[in-house]
Amino acid sequence: KTNDDYYDYIDSIVDSNNLIAIDVKLKDLEHNMDITRIINPTENDYKRIEKYKECYKRLERKKSELC
């Protein structure tokens, strides 16, 4: 998947207004952003984590709007 596809996927979760889906994705991203689970992280790993952080913030903003 391209970055655009991933952002579209995140947007679809945000646009769903579904708190359960948002919470599940937030937990998934928390796990994925844990760099300690990667033995020898590469530059691509760090870039991916930055993408995840951006998506996490989008989901958090939406969650705060809904709660």
Short mmCIF file of N, CA and C in Angstrom, two decimals:
data_model
loop_
_atom_site.label_atom_id
_atom_site.label_comp_id
_atom_site.label_asym_id
_atom_site.label_seq_id
_atom_site.Cartn_x
_atom_site.Cartn_y
_atom_site.Cartn_z
N LYS A 1 0.84 -1.20 0.00
CA LYS A 1 0.00 0.00 0.00
C LYS A 1 0.87 1.25 0.00
N THR A 2 0.37 2.27 -0.66
CA THR A 2 1.09 3.54 -0.65
C THR A 2 0.70 4.33 0.59
N ASN A 3 1.47 5.38 0.86
CA ASN A 3 1.12 6.25 1.98
C ASN A 3 -0.27 6.85 1.80
N ASP A 4 -0.59 7.23 0.54
CA ASP A 4 -1.91 7.81 0.28
C ASP A 4 -3.01 6.82 0.64
N ASP A 5 -2.84 5.57 0.27
CA ASP A 5 -3.83 4.54 0.62
C ASP A 5 -3.98 4.43 2.13
N TYR A 6 -2.86 4.47 2.83
CA TYR A 6 -2.91 4.34 4.29
C TYR A 6 -3.63 5.53 4.91
N TYR A 7 -3.32 6.73 4.42
CA TYR A 7 -4.00 7.92 4.94
C TYR A 7 -5.50 7.89 4.62
N ASP A 8 -5.84 7.39 3.45
CA ASP A 8 -7.26 7.22 3.11
C ASP A 8 -7.93 6.26 4.08
N TYR A 9 -7.24 5.19 4.42
CA TYR A 9 -7.74 4.22 5.39
C TYR A 9 -7.97 4.87 6.75
N ILE A 10 -7.00 5.66 7.21
CA ILE A 10 -7.14 6.36 8.49
C ILE A 10 -8.30 7.36 8.42
N ASP A 11 -8.39 8.08 7.30
CA ASP A 11 -9.50 9.03 7.13
C ASP A 11 -10.85 8.32 7.20
N SER A 12 -10.93 7.11 6.66
CA SER A 12 -12.20 6.38 6.71
C SER A 12 -12.56 6.02 8.14
N ILE A 13 -11.58 5.74 8.96
CA ILE A 13 -11.85 5.46 10.38
C ILE A 13 -12.28 6.75 11.08
N VAL A 14 -11.58 7.83 10.81
CA VAL A 14 -11.93 9.13 11.40
C VAL A 14 -13.35 9.52 10.99
N ASP A 15 -13.65 9.41 9.71
CA ASP A 15 -14.96 9.81 9.19
C ASP A 15 -16.10 8.91 9.66
N SER A 16 -15.77 7.73 10.15
CA SER A 16 -16.81 6.80 10.60
C SER A 16 -17.49 7.27 11.89
N ASN A 17 -16.81 8.12 12.65
CA ASN A 17 -17.30 8.56 13.97
C ASN A 17 -17.55 7.38 14.91
N ASN A 18 -16.89 6.27 14.65
CA ASN A 18 -17.05 5.05 15.43
C ASN A 18 -15.95 5.00 16.49
N LEU A 19 -16.34 5.26 17.74
CA LEU A 19 -15.35 5.31 18.82
C LEU A 19 -14.63 3.98 19.02
N ILE A 20 -15.32 2.89 18.83
CA ILE A 20 -14.68 1.58 18.99
C ILE A 20 -13.60 1.40 17.93
N ALA A 21 -13.93 1.71 16.69
CA ALA A 21 -12.95 1.58 15.61
C ALA A 21 -11.75 2.50 15.85
N ILE A 22 -12.02 3.70 16.31
CA ILE A 22 -10.95 4.66 16.60
C ILE A 22 -10.07 4.13 17.72
N ASP A 23 -10.69 3.63 18.79
CA ASP A 23 -9.91 3.09 19.91
C ASP A 23 -9.07 1.89 19.50
N VAL A 24 -9.64 1.01 18.69
CA VAL A 24 -8.89 -0.17 18.23
C VAL A 24 -7.68 0.26 17.41
N LYS A 25 -7.88 1.21 16.51
CA LYS A 25 -6.76 1.67 15.67
C LYS A 25 -5.72 2.39 16.51
N LEU A 26 -6.14 3.16 17.51
CA LEU A 26 -5.18 3.83 18.39
C LEU A 26 -4.31 2.80 19.10
N LYS A 27 -4.92 1.74 19.61
CA LYS A 27 -4.15 0.68 20.28
C LYS A 27 -3.19 -0.01 19.31
N ASP A 28 -3.67 -0.25 18.11
CA ASP A 28 -2.82 -0.87 17.08
C ASP A 28 -1.61 0.02 16.77
N LEU A 29 -1.85 1.32 16.64
CA LEU A 29 -0.76 2.25 16.35
C LEU A 29 0.21 2.34 17.53
N GLU A 30 -0.30 2.30 18.75
CA GLU A 30 0.59 2.32 19.92
C GLU A 30 1.56 1.15 19.84
N HIS A 31 1.05 -0.01 19.51
CA HIS A 31 1.91 -1.19 19.37
C HIS A 31 2.91 -1.00 18.22
N ASN A 32 2.41 -0.54 17.09
CA ASN A 32 3.27 -0.38 15.91
C ASN A 32 4.34 0.69 16.10
N MET A 33 4.09 1.67 16.95
CA MET A 33 5.05 2.74 17.16
C MET A 33 6.13 2.37 18.18
N ASP A 34 6.03 1.21 18.78
CA ASP A 34 7.02 0.78 19.77
C ASP A 34 8.28 0.30 19.05
N ILE A 35 9.25 1.19 18.96
CA ILE A 35 10.47 0.89 18.21
C ILE A 35 11.28 -0.23 18.86
N THR A 36 11.05 -0.48 20.13
CA THR A 36 11.82 -1.52 20.83
C THR A 36 11.50 -2.93 20.31
N ARG A 37 10.40 -3.08 19.60
CA ARG A 37 10.06 -4.41 19.07
C ARG A 37 10.84 -4.72 17.80
N ILE A 38 11.58 -3.74 17.28
CA ILE A 38 12.40 -3.94 16.08
C ILE A 38 13.86 -4.02 16.51
N ILE A 39 14.51 -5.14 16.22
CA ILE A 39 15.86 -5.38 16.71
C ILE A 39 16.86 -4.36 16.17
N ASN A 40 16.88 -4.17 14.86
CA ASN A 40 17.80 -3.22 14.23
C ASN A 40 17.01 -2.27 13.34
N PRO A 41 16.41 -1.24 13.94
CA PRO A 41 15.57 -0.34 13.14
C PRO A 41 16.36 0.38 12.05
N THR A 42 15.71 0.54 10.93
CA THR A 42 16.31 1.24 9.78
C THR A 42 15.67 2.61 9.65
N GLU A 43 16.18 3.38 8.72
CA GLU A 43 15.60 4.69 8.43
C GLU A 43 14.13 4.55 8.02
N ASN A 44 13.82 3.51 7.26
CA ASN A 44 12.43 3.27 6.84
C ASN A 44 11.53 2.99 8.04
N ASP A 45 12.04 2.30 9.04
CA ASP A 45 11.26 2.04 10.25
C ASP A 45 10.93 3.36 10.94
N TYR A 46 11.92 4.22 11.05
CA TYR A 46 11.69 5.52 11.70
C TYR A 46 10.72 6.39 10.90
N LYS A 47 10.81 6.33 9.59
CA LYS A 47 9.87 7.08 8.74
C LYS A 47 8.44 6.55 8.93
N ARG A 48 8.32 5.24 8.98
CA ARG A 48 7.00 4.64 9.17
C ARG A 48 6.41 5.05 10.52
N ILE A 49 7.24 5.08 11.54
CA ILE A 49 6.77 5.48 12.86
C ILE A 49 6.31 6.93 12.85
N GLU A 50 6.99 7.78 12.12
CA GLU A 50 6.55 9.18 12.01
C GLU A 50 5.17 9.25 11.34
N LYS A 51 4.96 8.43 10.33
CA LYS A 51 3.65 8.37 9.68
C LYS A 51 2.59 7.93 10.68
N TYR A 52 2.92 6.91 11.46
CA TYR A 52 1.98 6.42 12.46
C TYR A 52 1.66 7.48 13.51
N LYS A 53 2.68 8.25 13.90
CA LYS A 53 2.45 9.32 14.89
C LYS A 53 1.47 10.36 14.34
N GLU A 54 1.64 10.71 13.09
CA GLU A 54 0.72 11.67 12.45
C GLU A 54 -0.71 11.12 12.45
N CYS A 55 -0.85 9.86 12.08
CA CYS A 55 -2.17 9.24 12.05
C CYS A 55 -2.76 9.14 13.45
N TYR A 56 -1.93 8.84 14.42
CA TYR A 56 -2.37 8.75 15.81
C TYR A 56 -2.96 10.08 16.26
N LYS A 57 -2.28 11.16 15.92
CA LYS A 57 -2.77 12.50 16.29
C LYS A 57 -4.12 12.78 15.64
N ARG A 58 -4.30 12.39 14.39
CA ARG A 58 -5.58 12.60 13.70
C ARG A 58 -6.71 11.85 14.42
N LEU A 59 -6.42 10.62 14.79
CA LEU A 59 -7.42 9.80 15.48
C LEU A 59 -7.71 10.35 16.88
N GLU A 60 -6.68 10.79 17.57
CA GLU A 60 -6.87 11.38 18.91
C GLU A 60 -7.73 12.65 18.84
N ARG A 61 -7.47 13.49 17.85
CA ARG A 61 -8.28 14.71 17.68
C ARG A 61 -9.75 14.36 17.50
N LYS A 62 -10.00 13.39 16.63
CA LYS A 62 -11.38 12.99 16.37
C LYS A 62 -12.02 12.40 17.62
N LYS A 63 -11.28 11.59 18.33
CA LYS A 63 -11.81 10.99 19.56
C LYS A 63 -12.19 12.08 20.56
N SER A 64 -11.35 13.10 20.69
CA SER A 64 -11.65 14.18 21.64
C SER A 64 -12.88 14.98 21.20
N GLU A 65 -13.11 15.07 19.90
CA GLU A 65 -14.32 15.75 19.41
C GLU A 65 -15.57 14.95 19.77
N LEU A 66 -15.46 13.63 19.73
CA LEU A 66 -16.62 12.77 19.95
C LEU A 66 -16.94 12.51 21.42
N CYS A 67 -15.94 12.71 22.28
CA CYS A 67 -16.15 12.42 23.71
C CYS A 67 -16.52 13.66 24.49
#
